[in-house]
mmCIF file of C-alpha atoms in Angstrom:
data_model
loop_
_atom_site.group_PDB
_atom_site.id
_atom_site.type_symbol
_atom_site.label_atom_id
_atom_site.label_comp_id
_atom_site.label_asym_id
_atom_site.label_seq_id
_atom_site.Cartn_x
_atom_site.Cartn_y
_atom_site.Cartn_z
ATOM 1 C CA LEU A 22 2.730 20.933 -61.849
ATOM 2 C CA ARG A 23 4.091 23.435 -64.144
ATOM 3 C CA LEU A 24 0.916 24.073 -65.145
ATOM 4 C CA ILE A 25 -1.664 24.878 -62.470
ATOM 5 C CA ASP A 26 -4.936 26.867 -61.206
ATOM 6 C CA ASP A 27 -5.169 28.760 -58.633
ATOM 7 C CA ALA A 28 -7.849 26.587 -57.310
ATOM 8 C CA THR A 29 -5.854 23.416 -57.200
ATOM 9 C CA ALA A 30 -2.890 25.411 -55.899
ATOM 10 C CA ALA A 31 -4.781 26.628 -52.905
ATOM 11 C CA LYS A 32 -5.503 22.552 -52.472
ATOM 12 C CA LEU A 33 -1.949 21.640 -52.194
ATOM 13 C CA GLN A 34 -1.273 24.705 -49.750
ATOM 14 C CA ARG A 35 -4.138 22.712 -47.653
ATOM 15 C CA TYR A 36 -2.770 19.794 -47.847
ATOM 16 C CA VAL A 37 0.966 20.453 -46.926
ATOM 17 C CA GLY A 38 -0.606 22.399 -44.507
ATOM 18 C CA ASN A 39 -2.143 19.733 -42.868
ATOM 19 C CA GLY A 40 0.893 17.950 -42.891
ATOM 20 C CA GLY A 41 1.061 16.497 -46.395
ATOM 21 C CA VAL A 42 5.020 16.431 -48.241
ATOM 22 C CA LEU A 43 4.232 17.805 -51.612
ATOM 23 C CA VAL A 44 7.537 16.896 -54.148
ATOM 24 C CA LEU A 45 8.298 19.626 -56.806
ATOM 25 C CA SER A 46 10.018 19.949 -60.360
ATOM 26 C CA PRO A 47 11.851 22.525 -62.186
ATOM 27 C CA ARG A 48 9.472 25.070 -63.416
ATOM 28 C CA SER A 49 6.671 24.324 -61.307
ATOM 29 C CA GLY A 50 3.968 26.687 -60.474
ATOM 30 C CA THR A 51 5.164 28.753 -63.666
ATOM 31 C CA GLN A 52 2.292 29.069 -66.161
ATOM 32 C CA ASN A 53 -1.499 28.593 -65.551
ATOM 33 C CA ALA A 54 -3.807 25.736 -66.436
ATOM 34 C CA ASP A 55 -4.724 27.267 -70.672
ATOM 35 C CA CYS A 56 -0.508 26.926 -71.063
ATOM 36 C CA SER A 57 0.058 30.853 -70.662
ATOM 37 C CA MET A 58 2.207 32.427 -68.269
ATOM 38 C CA ARG A 59 2.402 33.525 -65.158
ATOM 39 C CA ARG A 60 4.616 36.799 -63.847
ATOM 40 C CA VAL A 61 6.632 34.646 -61.887
ATOM 41 C CA VAL A 62 9.510 32.989 -61.210
ATOM 42 C CA SER A 63 10.596 29.398 -60.101
ATOM 43 C CA PRO A 64 8.793 27.822 -58.368
ATOM 44 C CA GLY A 65 6.277 30.374 -59.301
ATOM 45 C CA VAL A 66 2.471 30.021 -57.039
ATOM 46 C CA PHE A 67 5.044 26.755 -55.045
ATOM 47 C CA ALA A 68 7.537 30.201 -53.448
ATOM 48 C CA ALA A 69 6.695 30.750 -49.995
ATOM 49 C CA MET A 70 5.899 26.781 -49.602
ATOM 50 C CA ALA A 71 9.027 26.372 -51.045
ATOM 51 C CA GLY A 72 10.681 28.495 -49.431
ATOM 52 C CA VAL A 73 13.150 29.448 -52.664
ATOM 53 C CA SER A 74 13.350 31.441 -55.687
ATOM 54 C CA VAL A 75 14.895 30.606 -58.940
ATOM 55 C CA ASP A 76 17.139 33.151 -59.973
ATOM 56 C CA SER A 77 18.571 31.370 -63.077
ATOM 57 C CA LYS A 78 19.154 28.123 -65.162
ATOM 58 C CA ILE A 79 21.277 26.595 -67.391
ATOM 59 C CA ASP A 80 19.269 25.103 -70.064
ATOM 60 C CA LEU A 81 21.213 21.627 -70.933
ATOM 61 C CA PHE A 82 19.906 21.260 -74.601
ATOM 62 C CA GLU A 83 20.576 24.785 -75.542
ATOM 63 C CA TYR A 84 23.580 25.265 -73.971
ATOM 64 C CA SER A 85 24.829 22.124 -74.610
ATOM 65 C CA ALA A 86 28.589 20.716 -76.444
ATOM 66 C CA ALA A 87 26.309 19.183 -78.498
ATOM 67 C CA ARG A 88 25.818 22.379 -80.259
ATOM 68 C CA GLY A 89 28.990 23.047 -79.816
ATOM 69 C CA ARG A 90 27.778 26.428 -76.833
ATOM 70 C CA MET A 91 29.465 24.514 -73.935
ATOM 71 C CA ASP A 92 32.906 22.265 -73.659
ATOM 72 C CA SER A 93 32.397 19.143 -73.341
ATOM 73 C CA THR A 94 35.118 18.473 -70.317
ATOM 74 C CA HIS A 95 33.276 20.817 -68.341
ATOM 75 C CA GLU A 96 29.801 19.172 -69.352
ATOM 76 C CA ALA A 97 31.152 16.193 -68.498
ATOM 77 C CA GLU A 98 31.768 17.447 -64.632
ATOM 78 C CA LEU A 99 28.499 18.500 -63.610
ATOM 79 C CA GLU A 100 26.846 16.351 -61.092
ATOM 80 C CA ILE A 101 24.029 15.990 -58.446
ATOM 81 C CA VAL A 102 25.578 15.118 -55.064
ATOM 82 C CA PHE A 103 22.761 13.998 -52.016
ATOM 83 C CA ALA A 104 24.029 15.201 -48.722
ATOM 84 C CA GLY A 105 25.363 11.923 -46.699
ATOM 85 C CA SER A 106 26.380 10.329 -50.302
ATOM 86 C CA ASP A 107 29.271 9.749 -52.772
ATOM 87 C CA VAL A 108 26.365 8.945 -55.454
ATOM 88 C CA ALA A 109 26.634 11.739 -58.499
ATOM 89 C CA PHE A 110 23.717 11.439 -60.517
ATOM 90 C CA ARG A 111 24.281 13.669 -64.710
ATOM 91 C CA PRO A 112 21.336 16.150 -65.033
ATOM 92 C CA ARG A 113 19.302 15.985 -68.014
ATOM 93 C CA ALA A 114 17.669 19.419 -69.771
ATOM 94 C CA ILE A 115 17.948 21.954 -66.587
ATOM 95 C CA MET A 116 20.225 23.249 -63.736
ATOM 96 C CA GLU A 117 18.277 26.221 -61.404
ATOM 97 C CA SER A 118 20.635 28.573 -59.247
ATOM 98 C CA ILE A 119 18.154 28.635 -56.697
ATOM 99 C CA VAL A 120 17.971 31.167 -53.756
ATOM 100 C CA LEU A 121 17.184 29.867 -50.132
ATOM 101 C CA HIS A 122 14.943 31.194 -48.060
ATOM 102 C CA GLY A 123 13.377 29.558 -45.527
ATOM 103 C CA ALA A 124 14.670 26.231 -47.133
ATOM 104 C CA GLU A 125 17.388 23.149 -46.664
ATOM 105 C CA ILE A 126 19.492 21.990 -49.054
ATOM 106 C CA VAL A 127 18.780 18.206 -49.716
ATOM 107 C CA ALA A 128 21.265 18.238 -53.168
ATOM 108 C CA ARG A 129 24.293 19.672 -54.021
ATOM 109 C CA PHE A 130 25.503 20.632 -57.837
ATOM 110 C CA ARG A 131 28.691 20.065 -58.186
ATOM 111 C CA GLY A 132 31.335 21.393 -61.157
ATOM 112 C CA GLY A 133 31.435 24.599 -63.157
ATOM 113 C CA ARG A 134 29.576 27.939 -62.140
ATOM 114 C CA MET A 135 26.996 25.499 -60.013
ATOM 115 C CA GLU A 136 29.146 24.095 -57.928
ATOM 116 C CA GLY A 137 27.524 23.964 -54.219
ATOM 117 C CA ARG A 138 24.476 25.589 -55.421
ATOM 118 C CA ALA A 139 22.072 23.676 -53.741
ATOM 119 C CA ALA A 140 19.681 21.159 -56.752
ATOM 120 C CA VAL A 141 17.258 20.118 -54.062
ATOM 121 C CA VAL A 142 15.708 21.751 -51.518
ATOM 122 C CA SER A 143 13.788 20.372 -48.359
ATOM 123 C CA ASN A 144 10.723 23.305 -46.743
ATOM 124 C CA ARG A 145 8.163 22.942 -43.466
ATOM 125 C CA TYR A 146 5.628 24.798 -44.303
ATOM 126 C CA LYS A 147 3.239 24.471 -41.122
ATOM 127 C CA GLN A 148 2.302 20.614 -40.054
ATOM 128 C CA GLY A 149 3.605 19.331 -43.793
ATOM 129 C CA TRP A 150 6.879 19.942 -46.106
ATOM 130 C CA VAL A 151 7.496 21.137 -49.934
ATOM 131 C CA ILE A 152 10.680 19.170 -51.441
ATOM 132 C CA TYR A 153 11.673 21.405 -54.921
ATOM 133 C CA ALA A 154 14.069 19.563 -57.574
ATOM 134 C CA GLY A 155 15.564 22.040 -59.399
ATOM 135 C CA THR A 156 17.118 19.942 -61.438
ATOM 136 C CA ASP A 157 16.201 16.403 -63.049
ATOM 137 C CA SER A 158 18.222 13.462 -64.645
ATOM 138 C CA ASN A 159 17.834 10.256 -66.351
ATOM 139 C CA ASP A 160 19.255 8.216 -63.607
ATOM 140 C CA PRO A 161 16.368 6.187 -62.126
ATOM 141 C CA GLY A 162 18.560 6.899 -58.790
ATOM 142 C CA PHE A 163 18.003 10.454 -58.726
ATOM 143 C CA HIS A 164 14.397 9.929 -58.297
ATOM 144 C CA GLU A 165 14.816 7.522 -55.797
ATOM 145 C CA GLU A 166 17.090 9.782 -53.809
ATOM 146 C CA ILE A 167 13.847 11.682 -53.802
ATOM 147 C CA ALA A 168 11.139 9.557 -52.618
ATOM 148 C CA ARG A 169 13.474 8.190 -50.177
ATOM 149 C CA ALA A 170 13.767 12.078 -48.297
ATOM 150 C CA ALA A 171 10.132 12.943 -49.586
ATOM 151 C CA ALA A 172 8.805 9.059 -47.286
ATOM 152 C CA ASN A 173 11.446 10.427 -44.363
ATOM 153 C CA LEU A 174 9.645 13.453 -44.443
ATOM 154 C CA ALA A 175 6.809 11.800 -43.952
ATOM 155 C CA GLU A 176 7.764 9.260 -42.000
ATOM 156 C CA LEU A 177 6.853 6.413 -43.266
ATOM 157 C CA ARG A 178 8.219 3.302 -42.792
ATOM 158 C CA PRO A 179 9.227 0.217 -45.198
ATOM 159 C CA LEU A 180 6.937 -2.468 -44.847
ATOM 160 C CA ILE A 181 9.680 -5.149 -44.598
ATOM 161 C CA ASP A 182 13.353 -4.410 -45.344
ATOM 162 C CA VAL A 183 13.774 -5.653 -48.033
ATOM 163 C CA PRO A 184 17.019 -5.414 -50.875
ATOM 164 C CA HIS A 185 17.214 -3.143 -53.695
ATOM 165 C CA GLY A 186 15.584 -3.954 -56.393
ATOM 166 C CA VAL A 187 12.337 -6.092 -54.895
ATOM 167 C CA ALA A 188 8.761 -4.414 -53.617
ATOM 168 C CA VAL A 189 6.452 -5.007 -51.521
ATOM 169 C CA THR A 190 2.797 -4.360 -50.982
ATOM 170 C CA THR A 191 -0.715 -4.980 -48.518
ATOM 171 C CA ARG A 192 -3.909 -6.125 -49.280
ATOM 172 C CA GLU A 193 -5.895 -6.130 -46.660
ATOM 173 C CA ASP A 194 -10.039 -7.848 -45.494
ATOM 174 C CA ASP A 195 -11.990 -7.950 -42.669
ATOM 175 C CA GLN A 196 -9.407 -9.869 -40.854
ATOM 176 C CA HIS A 197 -6.246 -10.480 -42.558
ATOM 177 C CA VAL A 198 -3.458 -8.536 -43.997
ATOM 178 C CA TYR A 199 -1.982 -10.525 -47.472
ATOM 179 C CA TYR A 200 2.154 -9.179 -47.593
ATOM 180 C CA PHE A 201 3.072 -9.418 -51.801
ATOM 181 C CA VAL A 202 7.117 -9.677 -51.322
ATOM 182 C CA VAL A 203 8.025 -9.414 -55.481
ATOM 183 C CA ASN A 204 11.410 -9.582 -56.408
ATOM 184 C CA LEU A 205 12.573 -7.574 -59.637
ATOM 185 C CA THR A 206 16.059 -8.733 -60.309
ATOM 186 C CA GLU A 207 17.487 -11.489 -61.352
ATOM 187 C CA ASP A 208 19.006 -12.442 -58.268
ATOM 188 C CA SER A 209 17.578 -14.403 -55.624
ATOM 189 C CA HIS A 210 16.546 -12.541 -51.791
ATOM 190 C CA ALA A 211 16.158 -15.722 -49.798
ATOM 191 C CA ASN A 212 17.004 -15.035 -46.764
ATOM 192 C CA ILE A 213 14.086 -11.778 -46.062
ATOM 193 C CA LYS A 214 13.440 -11.112 -42.370
ATOM 194 C CA LEU A 215 10.440 -11.265 -41.597
ATOM 195 C CA PRO A 216 9.005 -8.965 -39.204
ATOM 196 C CA LEU A 217 6.171 -11.107 -37.895
ATOM 197 C CA VAL A 218 5.693 -15.111 -37.607
ATOM 198 C CA MET A 219 3.654 -15.529 -41.447
ATOM 199 C CA ARG A 220 1.839 -17.801 -44.091
ATOM 200 C CA ASP A 221 3.346 -18.416 -47.188
ATOM 201 C CA CYS A 222 -0.113 -18.326 -49.141
ATOM 202 C CA LEU A 223 1.484 -20.269 -52.160
ATOM 203 C CA GLN A 224 2.989 -22.852 -50.045
ATOM 204 C CA SER A 225 0.703 -22.754 -47.432
ATOM 205 C CA GLU A 226 3.771 -23.447 -44.811
ATOM 206 C CA VAL A 227 4.098 -20.388 -41.551
ATOM 207 C CA GLU A 228 7.481 -18.502 -41.924
#
């Protein structure tokens, strides 16, 4: 949502105000739909909803060890850590210095002058929530953590409690709800606990 017109921004504001959860990435809301720059800092037109502003940033493409503009040891220390977790993720392209205006910290930076600063935040806006990530990562786990935070704010619960790497979705008609449980890993997961008695449509057995 870096490029956005005023009408779309207003629709998203109404969406969040009515109870929706909006996830924003770095530099969101800072340019018009025609690519021209807005005279605002991140998160631009979403600043009031996000409860933050950004006063500076580190461009990790420009200021990197590969370009000789950052010490490699220092660069290796840069991490993102979510609250309640010891798992650390490497920032990819940007680290924004977030100033809180009511938002709460979801994840923090480790390393260098950004040590302890907010990396990902959440903010209550009317009936909904905004999550703003002032950084990014190549690690899929980083995005999974943000998705988990968004799901918790939206009070979404898993259809079935399954191991990591197993996907669950549903389809339904007027009489039935069909659950599709797909194992996306190379490991067997034969002991998934079902929330109720179900019929295996492939094996024609009751589980």
